[in-house]
C-alpha atoms as a printed R data frame, in Angstrom:
   type eleno elety resid chain resno       x       y      z
1  ATOM     1    CA   UNK     A     1 -33.722 -34.329 75.032
2  ATOM     2    CA   UNK     A     2 -30.273 -33.084 75.806
3  ATOM     3    CA   UNK     A     3 -28.809 -31.064 72.841
4  ATOM     4    CA   UNK     A     4 -25.086 -30.404 72.631
5  ATOM     5    CA   UNK     A     5 -23.376 -28.605 69.770
6  ATOM     6    CA   UNK     A     6 -20.875 -31.430 69.231
7  ATOM     7    CA   UNK     A     7 -21.977 -32.232 65.721
8  ATOM     8    CA   UNK     A     8 -25.007 -33.962 64.187
9  ATOM     9    CA   UNK     A     9 -23.407 -37.390 64.345
10 ATOM    10    CA   UNK     A    10 -22.550 -37.165 68.062
11 ATOM    11    CA   UNK     A    11 -26.001 -35.761 69.032
12 ATOM    12    CA   UNK     A    12 -27.661 -38.504 66.918
13 ATOM    13    CA   UNK     A    13 -25.605 -41.211 68.595
14 ATOM    14    CA   UNK     A    14 -26.419 -39.884 72.044
15 ATOM    15    CA   UNK     A    15 -30.112 -39.582 71.239
16 ATOM    16    CA   UNK     A    16 -30.225 -43.095 69.876
17 ATOM    17    CA   UNK     A    17 -27.880 -44.956 72.245
18 ATOM    18    CA   UNK     A    18 -29.285 -43.324 75.421
19 ATOM    19    CA   UNK     A    19 -32.775 -44.773 75.157
20 ATOM    20    CA   UNK     A    20 -31.382 -47.960 73.457
21 ATOM    21    CA   UNK     A    21 -29.231 -48.851 76.452
22 ATOM    22    CA   UNK     A    22 -32.154 -48.233 78.748
23 ATOM    23    CA   UNK     A    23 -34.368 -50.593 76.858
24 ATOM    24    CA   UNK     A    24 -31.544 -53.207 76.555
25 ATOM    25    CA   UNK     A    25 -30.917 -53.158 80.335
26 ATOM    26    CA   UNK     A    26 -34.675 -53.478 81.066
27 ATOM    27    CA   UNK     A    27 -34.908 -56.278 78.546
28 ATOM    28    CA   UNK     A    28 -31.948 -58.195 79.964
29 ATOM    29    CA   UNK     A    29 -33.112 -57.888 83.507
30 ATOM    30    CA   UNK     A    30 -36.576 -59.173 82.524
31 ATOM    31    CA   UNK     A    31 -35.076 -62.131 80.628
32 ATOM    32    CA   UNK     A    32 -32.830 -63.060 83.513
33 ATOM    33    CA   UNK     A    33 -35.773 -63.405 85.897
């Protein structure tokens, strides 16, 4: 996990959105097949 001292909100958003986008891209690519 990448930890930056930009504030709890920013770090939480990065930690959540990072994996979320990865799963979304994988899910979309699977659905399009």
